[in-house]
Amino acid sequence: MPELPEVETIKRDLVEKIFNKRIINIFVLDPRVIRNTDPKVFIQHCINKTISEISRQGKAIVIGFREKGYLVIQPMMTGQLICHNGRRDEGLEKATKIIFELSNDLYLNYNDQRLFGRIHFVKKLKEIAYFQTIGPDPLGPKFNFPWLKEALQKHKAPIKSLLMHQNFLAGIGNIYASEILFRSHIAPQRLANSLRQGEIRSLYKAIKNVLSEAIKSRGTSMRNYRDTDGKKGNFIHRIRVYGRENQRCPCCKTPITRIVLSGRSTFYCHQCQT
DNA sequence: ATTCTGTCCTGTAGGC
DNA sequence: TGCCTACAGGACAGAA
């Protein structure tokens, strides 16, 4: 579910809530979410470890232990990390797959309705193939206008598909790809290498602006996304085209069009975006 | 080499 | 109410 703004929101909340805390107990309710090891081995690796680092890489959350090693969480479509005080079975949901109990009387529940999410323990981050292949972070220093201009020239895929390709840029998903292109006035099926200088300029600004505004709004809750308090993100109120087929464009009142690109629903205004 | 399609799962919304 | 189909914030293997 979560894209960059949602994962960043979760990460920032976790820094407030579990940094420097110790994992004192782990309850694996559904072993299917642990991909690379036996659940017992996973528990052995993570229990009694103190969290000394919390970061985000692309759409993954990295929790580093003072004793070495990393807990890596990729929530994918429907993964949630929800904290609560109180009893262990409080806040339990059908989708709750793992419960982490922390030294500050906090429980951290990993919920995942569709079970696409992945949780790994690794000794080194390079053991995770995803980290080896993802492109630059769109809010990081490597992403700048000259880089984008040059990178776009190398691809002839539809710009929307390319924006979602994690090896190109890490963090943009299906919602924000459509929103970014609406703000750039660029049609999603336009080929990446066909964009003109002015279009690349507005695309560059839209990527930065949409993602940072969405972080300020604590992400978008279309369906499943929740922050660590179980609350919805507020960017849903600023979504202009995603999921709004046949509703009127906020700019020109033309009905929003839905098409499928690379197998994913794509929304745009054929009047405003050319 | 790049780009696209099918798959992994569960749950929900909408049509009839 | 129930049954059926389509679709859902991702990533990756394999095919084109």
PDB file of C-alpha atoms (C1' of nucleotides) in Angstrom:
ATOM      1  CA  MET A   1       0.000   0.000   0.000  1.00  0.00           C
ATOM      2  CA  PRO A   2       2.311   2.670   1.107  1.00  0.00           C
ATOM      3  CA  GLU A   3       4.387   4.749  -1.239  1.00  0.00           C
ATOM      4  CA  LEU A   4       7.231   7.034  -0.220  1.00  0.00           C
ATOM      5  CA  PRO A   5       5.148   9.577   1.777  1.00  0.00           C
ATOM      6  CA  GLU A   6       3.363   6.885   3.768  1.00  0.00           C
ATOM      7  CA  VAL A   7       6.535   4.929   4.528  1.00  0.00           C
ATOM      8  CA  GLU A   8       8.304   8.156   5.491  1.00  0.00           C
ATOM      9  CA  THR A   9       5.433   9.025   7.855  1.00  0.00           C
ATOM     10  CA  ILE A  10       5.646   5.603   9.498  1.00  0.00           C
ATOM     11  CA  LYS A  11       9.418   5.910   9.771  1.00  0.00           C
ATOM     12  CA  ARG A  12       9.245   9.325  11.471  1.00  0.00           C
ATOM     13  CA  ASP A  13       6.650   8.085  13.933  1.00  0.00           C
ATOM     14  CA  LEU A  14       8.736   5.024  14.739  1.00  0.00           C
ATOM     15  CA  VAL A  15      11.711   7.247  15.514  1.00  0.00           C
ATOM     16  CA  GLU A  16       9.566   8.975  18.150  1.00  0.00           C
ATOM     17  CA  LYS A  17       8.168   5.763  19.562  1.00  0.00           C
ATOM     18  CA  ILE A  18      10.739   2.979  19.425  1.00  0.00           C
ATOM     19  CA  PHE A  19      14.189   4.523  18.971  1.00  0.00           C
ATOM     20  CA  ASN A  20      16.631   3.211  21.602  1.00  0.00           C
ATOM     21  CA  LYS A  21      14.014   0.729  22.812  1.00  0.00           C
ATOM     22  CA  ARG A  22      14.637  -2.989  23.113  1.00  0.00           C
ATOM     23  CA  ILE A  23      12.527  -5.736  21.585  1.00  0.00           C
ATOM     24  CA  ILE A  24      11.651  -7.950  24.545  1.00  0.00           C
ATOM     25  CA  ASN A  25       9.225 -10.356  22.899  1.00  0.00           C
ATOM     26  CA  ILE A  26       8.007 -11.349  19.442  1.00  0.00           C
ATOM     27  CA  PHE A  27       4.808 -13.225  18.617  1.00  0.00           C
ATOM     28  CA  VAL A  28       4.616 -14.548  15.072  1.00  0.00           C
ATOM     29  CA  LEU A  29       0.930 -15.196  14.404  1.00  0.00           C
ATOM     30  CA  ASP A  30       1.354 -15.980  10.710  1.00  0.00           C
ATOM     31  CA  PRO A  31       4.768 -17.307   9.661  1.00  0.00           C
ATOM     32  CA  ARG A  32       4.097 -16.621   5.976  1.00  0.00           C
ATOM     33  CA  VAL A  33       5.209 -12.981   6.247  1.00  0.00           C
ATOM     34  CA  ILE A  34       8.769 -13.946   7.141  1.00  0.00           C
ATOM     35  CA  ARG A  35      10.389 -14.759   3.851  1.00  0.00           C
ATOM     36  CA  ASN A  36      14.048 -15.514   4.222  1.00  0.00           C
ATOM     37  CA  THR A  37      14.245 -17.530   7.433  1.00  0.00           C
ATOM     38  CA  ASP A  38      12.392 -19.868   9.702  1.00  0.00           C
ATOM     39  CA  PRO A  39      10.276 -17.839  12.162  1.00  0.00           C
ATOM     40  CA  LYS A  40      12.159 -19.302  15.115  1.00  0.00           C
ATOM     41  CA  VAL A  41      15.464 -18.159  13.650  1.00  0.00           C
ATOM     42  CA  PHE A  42      13.943 -14.751  12.917  1.00  0.00           C
ATOM     43  CA  ILE A  43      12.847 -14.404  16.543  1.00  0.00           C
ATOM     44  CA  GLN A  44      16.278 -15.489  17.790  1.00  0.00           C
ATOM     45  CA  HIS A  45      17.897 -12.785  15.675  1.00  0.00           C
ATOM     46  CA  CYS A  46      15.598  -9.953  16.749  1.00  0.00           C
ATOM     47  CA  ILE A  47      14.781 -10.640  20.366  1.00  0.00           C
ATOM     48  CA  ASN A  48      16.578  -8.668  23.062  1.00  0.00           C
ATOM     49  CA  LYS A  49      18.034  -6.319  20.488  1.00  0.00           C
ATOM     50  CA  THR A  50      18.096  -2.564  20.931  1.00  0.00           C
ATOM     51  CA  ILE A  51      16.948  -0.316  18.081  1.00  0.00           C
ATOM     52  CA  SER A  52      19.717   2.125  17.259  1.00  0.00           C
ATOM     53  CA  GLU A  53      18.722   3.200  13.756  1.00  0.00           C
ATOM     54  CA  ILE A  54      15.446   3.746  11.899  1.00  0.00           C
ATOM     55  CA  SER A  55      15.516   4.765   8.260  1.00  0.00           C
ATOM     56  CA  ARG A  56      13.714   4.448   4.952  1.00  0.00           C
ATOM     57  CA  GLN A  57      15.051   3.220   1.633  1.00  0.00           C
ATOM     58  CA  GLY A  58      12.541   3.488  -1.168  1.00  0.00           C
ATOM     59  CA  LYS A  59       9.371   1.944   0.220  1.00  0.00           C
ATOM     60  CA  ALA A  60      11.169  -0.142   2.830  1.00  0.00           C
ATOM     61  CA  ILE A  61      11.702   0.576   6.514  1.00  0.00           C
ATOM     62  CA  VAL A  62      15.089  -0.332   7.960  1.00  0.00           C
ATOM     63  CA  ILE A  63      15.422  -0.921  11.691  1.00  0.00           C
ATOM     64  CA  GLY A  64      19.041  -1.286  12.748  1.00  0.00           C
ATOM     65  CA  PHE A  65      20.123  -2.995  15.962  1.00  0.00           C
ATOM     66  CA  ARG A  66      22.909  -1.791  18.220  1.00  0.00           C
ATOM     67  CA  GLU A  67      24.059  -5.438  18.387  1.00  0.00           C
ATOM     68  CA  LYS A  68      24.381  -5.437  14.548  1.00  0.00           C
ATOM     69  CA  GLY A  69      21.909  -6.660  11.975  1.00  0.00           C
ATOM     70  CA  TYR A  70      18.752  -5.158  10.508  1.00  0.00           C
ATOM     71  CA  LEU A  71      15.059  -5.782  10.585  1.00  0.00           C
ATOM     72  CA  VAL A  72      13.748  -4.780   7.154  1.00  0.00           C
ATOM     73  CA  ILE A  73      10.042  -4.275   6.540  1.00  0.00           C
ATOM     74  CA  GLN A  74       8.490  -3.879   3.091  1.00  0.00           C
ATOM     75  CA  PRO A  75       4.776  -3.249   3.656  1.00  0.00           C
ATOM     76  CA  MET A  76       3.960  -3.612  -0.053  1.00  0.00           C
ATOM     77  CA  MET A  77       0.230  -3.161  -0.690  1.00  0.00           C
ATOM     78  CA  THR A  78      -1.423  -3.668   2.690  1.00  0.00           C
ATOM     79  CA  GLY A  79       1.250  -3.808   5.376  1.00  0.00           C
ATOM     80  CA  GLN A  80       0.669  -1.668   8.483  1.00  0.00           C
ATOM     81  CA  LEU A  81       2.790  -0.936  11.567  1.00  0.00           C
ATOM     82  CA  ILE A  82       0.521   0.069  14.415  1.00  0.00           C
ATOM     83  CA  CYS A  83       1.624   0.853  17.966  1.00  0.00           C
ATOM     84  CA  HIS A  84      -0.402   0.630  21.121  1.00  0.00           C
ATOM     85  CA  ASN A  85       0.021   0.523  24.870  1.00  0.00           C
ATOM     86  CA  GLY A  86      -2.099  -1.688  27.044  1.00  0.00           C
ATOM     87  CA  ARG A  87      -2.655  -5.403  26.773  1.00  0.00           C
ATOM     88  CA  ARG A  88      -1.069  -7.568  24.121  1.00  0.00           C
ATOM     89  CA  ASP A  89      -4.358  -8.659  22.556  1.00  0.00           C
ATOM     90  CA  GLU A  90      -5.606  -5.091  22.378  1.00  0.00           C
ATOM     91  CA  GLY A  91      -5.844  -3.823  18.833  1.00  0.00           C
ATOM     92  CA  LEU A  92      -5.512  -7.338  17.454  1.00  0.00           C
ATOM     93  CA  GLU A  93      -6.981  -7.639  14.010  1.00  0.00           C
ATOM     94  CA  LYS A  94      -7.573 -10.502  11.636  1.00  0.00           C
ATOM     95  CA  ALA A  95      -4.697  -9.108   9.585  1.00  0.00           C
ATOM     96  CA  THR A  96      -2.260  -8.964  12.525  1.00  0.00           C
ATOM     97  CA  LYS A  97       0.670 -11.186  11.593  1.00  0.00           C
ATOM     98  CA  ILE A  98       3.424 -10.280  14.067  1.00  0.00           C
ATOM     99  CA  ILE A  99       3.444  -8.539  17.450  1.00  0.00           C
ATOM    100  CA  PHE A 100       6.654  -6.950  18.725  1.00  0.00           C
ATOM    101  CA  GLU A 101       6.735  -6.130  22.413  1.00  0.00           C
ATOM    102  CA  LEU A 102       9.109  -3.324  23.343  1.00  0.00           C
ATOM    103  CA  SER A 103      10.913  -2.360  26.522  1.00  0.00           C
ATOM    104  CA  ASN A 104       8.790   0.785  26.972  1.00  0.00           C
ATOM    105  CA  ASP A 105       5.515  -1.153  27.368  1.00  0.00           C
ATOM    106  CA  LEU A 106       4.654  -0.585  23.732  1.00  0.00           C
ATOM    107  CA  TYR A 107       3.366  -3.168  21.304  1.00  0.00           C
ATOM    108  CA  LEU A 108       4.094  -2.801  17.615  1.00  0.00           C
ATOM    109  CA  ASN A 109       1.719  -4.829  15.450  1.00  0.00           C
ATOM    110  CA  TYR A 110       2.515  -5.748  11.877  1.00  0.00           C
ATOM    111  CA  ASN A 111      -0.777  -6.166   9.990  1.00  0.00           C
ATOM    112  CA  ASP A 112      -0.994  -7.324   6.404  1.00  0.00           C
ATOM    113  CA  GLN A 113      -4.270  -8.184   4.771  1.00  0.00           C
ATOM    114  CA  ARG A 114      -2.901  -9.460   1.478  1.00  0.00           C
ATOM    115  CA  LEU A 115       0.357 -10.960   2.743  1.00  0.00           C
ATOM    116  CA  PHE A 116       2.431  -9.381   0.007  1.00  0.00           C
ATOM    117  CA  GLY A 117       4.590  -7.646   2.593  1.00  0.00           C
ATOM    118  CA  ARG A 118       8.017  -8.934   3.541  1.00  0.00           C
ATOM    119  CA  ILE A 119       9.852  -8.923   6.811  1.00  0.00           C
ATOM    120  CA  HIS A 120      13.473  -9.971   6.912  1.00  0.00           C
ATOM    121  CA  PHE A 121      16.318 -10.065   9.323  1.00  0.00           C
ATOM    122  CA  VAL A 122      19.656  -9.577   7.592  1.00  0.00           C
ATOM    123  CA  LYS A 123      23.182  -9.102   8.865  1.00  0.00           C
ATOM    124  CA  LYS A 124      23.976  -6.695   6.029  1.00  0.00           C
ATOM    125  CA  LEU A 125      21.595  -4.593   3.956  1.00  0.00           C
ATOM    126  CA  LYS A 126      23.174  -5.672   0.704  1.00  0.00           C
ATOM    127  CA  GLU A 127      21.694  -9.120   1.260  1.00  0.00           C
ATOM    128  CA  ILE A 128      18.406  -7.600   0.121  1.00  0.00           C
ATOM    129  CA  ALA A 129      18.281  -7.458  -3.678  1.00  0.00           C
ATOM    130  CA  TYR A 130      15.829  -4.538  -3.634  1.00  0.00           C
ATOM    131  CA  PHE A 131      18.433  -2.286  -2.009  1.00  0.00           C
ATOM    132  CA  GLN A 132      20.963  -3.207  -4.684  1.00  0.00           C
ATOM    133  CA  THR A 133      18.754  -2.176  -7.566  1.00  0.00           C
ATOM    134  CA  ILE A 134      16.617   0.801  -6.518  1.00  0.00           C
ATOM    135  CA  GLY A 135      17.241   4.191  -8.067  1.00  0.00           C
ATOM    136  CA  PRO A 136      17.798   7.500  -6.265  1.00  0.00           C
ATOM    137  CA  ASP A 137      15.372   8.872  -3.685  1.00  0.00           C
ATOM    138  CA  PRO A 138      13.294  11.659  -5.262  1.00  0.00           C
ATOM    139  CA  LEU A 139      13.740  13.795  -2.146  1.00  0.00           C
ATOM    140  CA  GLY A 140      17.441  13.034  -1.822  1.00  0.00           C
ATOM    141  CA  PRO A 141      20.505  14.893  -3.144  1.00  0.00           C
ATOM    142  CA  LYS A 142      21.144  12.682  -6.180  1.00  0.00           C
ATOM    143  CA  PHE A 143      17.816  13.585  -7.723  1.00  0.00           C
ATOM    144  CA  ASN A 144      18.162  16.910  -9.498  1.00  0.00           C
ATOM    145  CA  PHE A 145      16.976  18.470 -12.744  1.00  0.00           C
ATOM    146  CA  PRO A 146      19.998  17.609 -14.935  1.00  0.00           C
ATOM    147  CA  TRP A 147      19.894  14.010 -13.721  1.00  0.00           C
ATOM    148  CA  LEU A 148      16.185  13.719 -14.517  1.00  0.00           C
ATOM    149  CA  LYS A 149      16.588  15.245 -17.952  1.00  0.00           C
ATOM    150  CA  GLU A 150      19.370  12.878 -18.897  1.00  0.00           C
ATOM    151  CA  ALA A 151      17.683   9.839 -17.361  1.00  0.00           C
ATOM    152  CA  LEU A 152      14.409  10.457 -19.222  1.00  0.00           C
ATOM    153  CA  GLN A 153      16.219  10.484 -22.549  1.00  0.00           C
ATOM    154  CA  LYS A 154      17.335   6.904 -22.020  1.00  0.00           C
ATOM    155  CA  HIS A 155      13.815   5.489 -21.804  1.00  0.00           C
ATOM    156  CA  LYS A 156      10.952   5.196 -24.215  1.00  0.00           C
ATOM    157  CA  ALA A 157       8.399   3.683 -21.851  1.00  0.00           C
ATOM    158  CA  PRO A 158       5.294   5.714 -21.012  1.00  0.00           C
ATOM    159  CA  ILE A 159       6.322   8.336 -18.465  1.00  0.00           C
ATOM    160  CA  LYS A 160       3.850   7.014 -15.898  1.00  0.00           C
ATOM    161  CA  SER A 161       5.273   3.488 -16.065  1.00  0.00           C
ATOM    162  CA  LEU A 162       8.784   4.869 -15.738  1.00  0.00           C
ATOM    163  CA  LEU A 163       7.912   6.994 -12.694  1.00  0.00           C
ATOM    164  CA  MET A 164       6.680   3.829 -10.997  1.00  0.00           C
ATOM    165  CA  HIS A 165       9.775   1.830 -11.889  1.00  0.00           C
ATOM    166  CA  GLN A 166      11.767   1.569  -8.645  1.00  0.00           C
ATOM    167  CA  ASN A 167      15.081   1.050 -10.440  1.00  0.00           C
ATOM    168  CA  PHE A 168      14.545   4.458 -12.026  1.00  0.00           C
ATOM    169  CA  LEU A 169      13.373   6.374  -8.957  1.00  0.00           C
ATOM    170  CA  ALA A 170      12.652   4.790  -5.589  1.00  0.00           C
ATOM    171  CA  GLY A 171       9.391   5.601  -3.884  1.00  0.00           C
ATOM    172  CA  ILE A 172       6.734   6.690  -6.376  1.00  0.00           C
ATOM    173  CA  GLY A 173       3.779   4.320  -6.692  1.00  0.00           C
ATOM    174  CA  ASN A 174       0.438   4.234  -8.420  1.00  0.00           C
ATOM    175  CA  ILE A 175      -1.307   7.083  -6.611  1.00  0.00           C
ATOM    176  CA  TYR A 176       1.472   9.641  -6.724  1.00  0.00           C
ATOM    177  CA  ALA A 177       2.453   8.818 -10.323  1.00  0.00           C
ATOM    178  CA  SER A 178      -0.994   9.937 -11.492  1.00  0.00           C
ATOM    179  CA  GLU A 179      -1.034  12.966  -9.183  1.00  0.00           C
ATOM    180  CA  ILE A 180       2.451  14.099 -10.227  1.00  0.00           C
ATOM    181  CA  LEU A 181       1.547  13.917 -13.907  1.00  0.00           C
ATOM    182  CA  PHE A 182      -1.680  15.846 -13.373  1.00  0.00           C
ATOM    183  CA  ARG A 183       0.259  18.661 -11.735  1.00  0.00           C
ATOM    184  CA  SER A 184       2.801  18.557 -14.557  1.00  0.00           C
ATOM    185  CA  HIS A 185       0.082  18.752 -17.256  1.00  0.00           C
ATOM    186  CA  ILE A 186       1.669  15.708 -18.909  1.00  0.00           C
ATOM    187  CA  ALA A 187      -0.423  12.805 -20.239  1.00  0.00           C
ATOM    188  CA  PRO A 188       0.627   9.508 -18.619  1.00  0.00           C
ATOM    189  CA  GLN A 189       1.067   7.620 -21.900  1.00  0.00           C
ATOM    190  CA  ARG A 190       3.592  10.135 -23.237  1.00  0.00           C
ATOM    191  CA  LEU A 191       6.927   8.457 -23.921  1.00  0.00           C
ATOM    192  CA  ALA A 192       9.634   9.434 -21.450  1.00  0.00           C
ATOM    193  CA  ASN A 193      12.107  10.492 -24.124  1.00  0.00           C
ATOM    194  CA  SER A 194       9.531  12.710 -25.850  1.00  0.00           C
ATOM    195  CA  LEU A 195       9.257  15.231 -23.008  1.00  0.00           C
ATOM    196  CA  ARG A 196      10.388  18.779 -23.775  1.00  0.00           C
ATOM    197  CA  GLN A 197      12.568  20.913 -21.521  1.00  0.00           C
ATOM    198  CA  GLY A 198       9.646  22.842 -20.019  1.00  0.00           C
ATOM    199  CA  GLU A 199       7.720  19.647 -19.367  1.00  0.00           C
ATOM    200  CA  ILE A 200      10.696  18.063 -17.640  1.00  0.00           C
ATOM    201  CA  ARG A 201      11.018  21.189 -15.525  1.00  0.00           C
ATOM    202  CA  SER A 202       7.411  21.016 -14.358  1.00  0.00           C
ATOM    203  CA  LEU A 203       7.659  17.247 -13.854  1.00  0.00           C
ATOM    204  CA  TYR A 204      10.713  17.768 -11.672  1.00  0.00           C
ATOM    205  CA  LYS A 205       8.926  20.333  -9.536  1.00  0.00           C
ATOM    206  CA  ALA A 206       5.784  18.223  -9.292  1.00  0.00           C
ATOM    207  CA  ILE A 207       7.703  15.160  -8.082  1.00  0.00           C
ATOM    208  CA  LYS A 208       9.298  17.187  -5.288  1.00  0.00           C
ATOM    209  CA  ASN A 209       6.156  19.132  -4.403  1.00  0.00           C
ATOM    210  CA  VAL A 210       3.622  16.309  -4.453  1.00  0.00           C
ATOM    211  CA  LEU A 211       5.785  13.984  -2.378  1.00  0.00           C
ATOM    212  CA  SER A 212       6.763  16.598   0.201  1.00  0.00           C
ATOM    213  CA  GLU A 213       3.193  17.918   0.503  1.00  0.00           C
ATOM    214  CA  ALA A 214       1.978  14.360   0.943  1.00  0.00           C
ATOM    215  CA  ILE A 215       4.488  13.808   3.747  1.00  0.00           C
ATOM    216  CA  LYS A 216       3.224  16.997   5.437  1.00  0.00           C
ATOM    217  CA  SER A 217      -0.297  15.585   5.148  1.00  0.00           C
ATOM    218  CA  ARG A 218       0.884  12.249   6.581  1.00  0.00           C
ATOM    219  CA  GLY A 219       0.149  10.296   3.413  1.00  0.00           C
ATOM    220  CA  THR A 220      -2.931   9.150   1.519  1.00  0.00           C
ATOM    221  CA  SER A 221      -5.476   6.633   2.806  1.00  0.00           C
ATOM    222  CA  MET A 222      -7.409   5.242  -0.119  1.00  0.00           C
ATOM    223  CA  ARG A 223      -8.184   1.982   1.644  1.00  0.00           C
ATOM    224  CA  ASN A 224      -5.755   0.304   4.002  1.00  0.00           C
ATOM    225  CA  TYR A 225      -3.091   2.823   4.824  1.00  0.00           C
ATOM    226  CA  ARG A 226      -2.839   3.824   8.483  1.00  0.00           C
ATOM    227  CA  ASP A 227      -0.087   5.535  10.445  1.00  0.00           C
ATOM    228  CA  THR A 228       1.420   4.057  13.621  1.00  0.00           C
ATOM    229  CA  ASP A 229      -1.527   5.434  15.621  1.00  0.00           C
ATOM    230  CA  GLY A 230      -3.936   3.658  13.276  1.00  0.00           C
ATOM    231  CA  LYS A 231      -4.992   7.016  11.805  1.00  0.00           C
ATOM    232  CA  LYS A 232      -5.649   7.797   8.139  1.00  0.00           C
ATOM    233  CA  GLY A 233      -3.489  10.148   6.105  1.00  0.00           C
ATOM    234  CA  ASN A 234      -4.925  13.533   5.091  1.00  0.00           C
ATOM    235  CA  PHE A 235      -3.593  13.809   1.543  1.00  0.00           C
ATOM    236  CA  ILE A 236      -6.742  12.047   0.327  1.00  0.00           C
ATOM    237  CA  HIS A 237      -8.358  15.506   0.415  1.00  0.00           C
ATOM    238  CA  ARG A 238      -5.783  16.830  -2.031  1.00  0.00           C
ATOM    239  CA  ILE A 239      -5.944  13.969  -4.503  1.00  0.00           C
ATOM    240  CA  ARG A 240      -7.022  15.428  -7.850  1.00  0.00           C
ATOM    241  CA  VAL A 241      -7.311  12.478 -10.232  1.00  0.00           C
ATOM    242  CA  TYR A 242      -6.418   9.106  -8.670  1.00  0.00           C
ATOM    243  CA  GLY A 243      -9.505   6.919  -8.268  1.00  0.00           C
ATOM    244  CA  ARG A 244     -11.742   9.661  -9.671  1.00  0.00           C
ATOM    245  CA  GLU A 245     -12.845   8.197 -12.999  1.00  0.00           C
ATOM    246  CA  ASN A 246     -15.763  10.157 -14.490  1.00  0.00           C
ATOM    247  CA  GLN A 247     -15.559  12.805 -11.783  1.00  0.00           C
ATOM    248  CA  ARG A 248     -14.839  16.316 -12.975  1.00  0.00           C
ATOM    249  CA  CYS A 249     -11.326  17.677 -13.314  1.00  0.00           C
ATOM    250  CA  PRO A 250     -10.785  20.312 -10.600  1.00  0.00           C
ATOM    251  CA  CYS A 251      -9.270  22.604 -13.258  1.00  0.00           C
ATOM    252  CA  CYS A 252     -11.453  22.372 -16.362  1.00  0.00           C
ATOM    253  CA  LYS A 253     -14.407  20.176 -15.295  1.00  0.00           C
ATOM    254  CA  THR A 254     -13.728  17.555 -17.985  1.00  0.00           C
ATOM    255  CA  PRO A 255     -14.501  14.025 -16.696  1.00  0.00           C
ATOM    256  CA  ILE A 256     -11.378  12.197 -15.508  1.00  0.00           C
ATOM    257  CA  THR A 257     -10.288   9.309 -17.742  1.00  0.00           C
ATOM    258  CA  ARG A 258      -9.112   5.910 -16.501  1.00  0.00           C
ATOM    259  CA  ILE A 259      -6.710   3.872 -18.622  1.00  0.00           C
ATOM    260  CA  VAL A 260      -4.473   0.889 -17.849  1.00  0.00           C
ATOM    261  CA  LEU A 261      -0.696   1.251 -18.230  1.00  0.00           C
ATOM    262  CA  SER A 262       1.664  -1.608 -17.365  1.00  0.00           C
ATOM    263  CA  GLY A 263      -1.310  -3.358 -15.840  1.00  0.00           C
ATOM    264  CA  ARG A 264      -2.092  -0.538 -13.398  1.00  0.00           C
ATOM    265  CA  SER A 265      -5.038   1.846 -13.259  1.00  0.00           C
ATOM    266  CA  THR A 266      -4.028   5.302 -14.381  1.00  0.00           C
ATOM    267  CA  PHE A 267      -6.104   8.463 -14.046  1.00  0.00           C
ATOM    268  CA  TYR A 268      -5.771  11.739 -15.900  1.00  0.00           C
ATOM    269  CA  CYS A 269      -7.549  14.678 -17.485  1.00  0.00           C
ATOM    270  CA  HIS A 270      -7.241  14.435 -21.261  1.00  0.00           C
ATOM    271  CA  GLN A 271      -7.947  18.148 -21.534  1.00  0.00           C
ATOM    272  CA  CYS A 272      -5.362  19.457 -19.049  1.00  0.00           C
ATOM    273  CA  GLN A 273      -2.712  16.790 -19.657  1.00  0.00           C
ATOM    274  CA  THR A 274      -1.273  16.545 -23.168  1.00  0.00           C
TER     275      THR A 274
ATOM    276  C1'  DA B   1      18.562  -4.051 -22.668  1.00  0.00           C
ATOM    277  C1'  DT B   2      14.125  -2.338 -21.724  1.00  0.00           C
ATOM    278  C1'  DT B   3       9.249  -3.010 -21.158  1.00  0.00           C
ATOM    279  C1'  DC B   4       5.212  -5.561 -20.123  1.00  0.00           C
ATOM    280  C1'  DT B   5       2.310  -9.528 -18.101  1.00  0.00           C
ATOM    281  C1'  DG B   6       1.167 -12.707 -14.750  1.00  0.00           C
ATOM    282  C1'  DT B   7       1.549 -13.992  -9.897  1.00  0.00           C
ATOM    283  C1'  DC B   8       1.685 -13.949  -5.129  1.00  0.00           C
ATOM    284  C1'  DC B   9      -2.896 -13.213  -1.329  1.00  0.00           C
ATOM    285  C1'  DT B  10      -7.265 -11.507   1.074  1.00  0.00           C
ATOM    286  C1'  DG B  11     -11.047  -8.479   1.148  1.00  0.00           C
ATOM    287  C1'  DT B  12     -14.521  -5.394  -0.586  1.00  0.00           C
ATOM    288  C1'  DA B  13     -17.637  -3.032  -3.717  1.00  0.00           C
ATOM    289  C1'  DG B  14     -20.846  -3.181  -7.313  1.00  0.00           C
ATOM    290  C1'  DG B  15     -23.935  -5.485 -10.698  1.00  0.00           C
ATOM    291  C1'  DC B  16     -27.611  -8.659 -11.277  1.00  0.00           C
TER     292       DC B  16
ATOM    293  C1'  DT C   1     -29.448 -12.125   0.557  1.00  0.00           C
ATOM    294  C1'  DG C   2     -26.071 -14.364  -2.437  1.00  0.00           C
ATOM    295  C1'  DC C   3     -23.209 -15.195  -6.270  1.00  0.00           C
ATOM    296  C1'  DC C   4     -19.960 -13.400  -9.549  1.00  0.00           C
ATOM    297  C1'  DT C   5     -16.531 -10.293 -11.383  1.00  0.00           C
ATOM    298  C1'  DA C   6     -13.280  -6.610 -11.049  1.00  0.00           C
ATOM    299  C1'  DC C   7     -10.147  -4.326  -8.538  1.00  0.00           C
ATOM    300  C1'  DA C   8      -6.858  -2.836  -4.667  1.00  0.00           C
ATOM    301  C1'  DG C   9      -0.678   2.296  -2.282  1.00  0.00           C
ATOM    302  C1'  DG C  10       4.138  -3.562  -4.854  1.00  0.00           C
ATOM    303  C1'  DA C  11       7.785  -6.220  -6.574  1.00  0.00           C
ATOM    304  C1'  DC C  12       9.803  -9.792  -9.144  1.00  0.00           C
ATOM    305  C1'  DA C  13      10.329 -13.718 -12.558  1.00  0.00           C
ATOM    306  C1'  DG C  14       9.831 -14.654 -17.026  1.00  0.00           C
ATOM    307  C1'  DA C  15       8.194 -13.436 -21.568  1.00  0.00           C
ATOM    308  C1'  DA C  16       8.071 -10.338 -25.543  1.00  0.00           C
TER     309       DA C  16
END
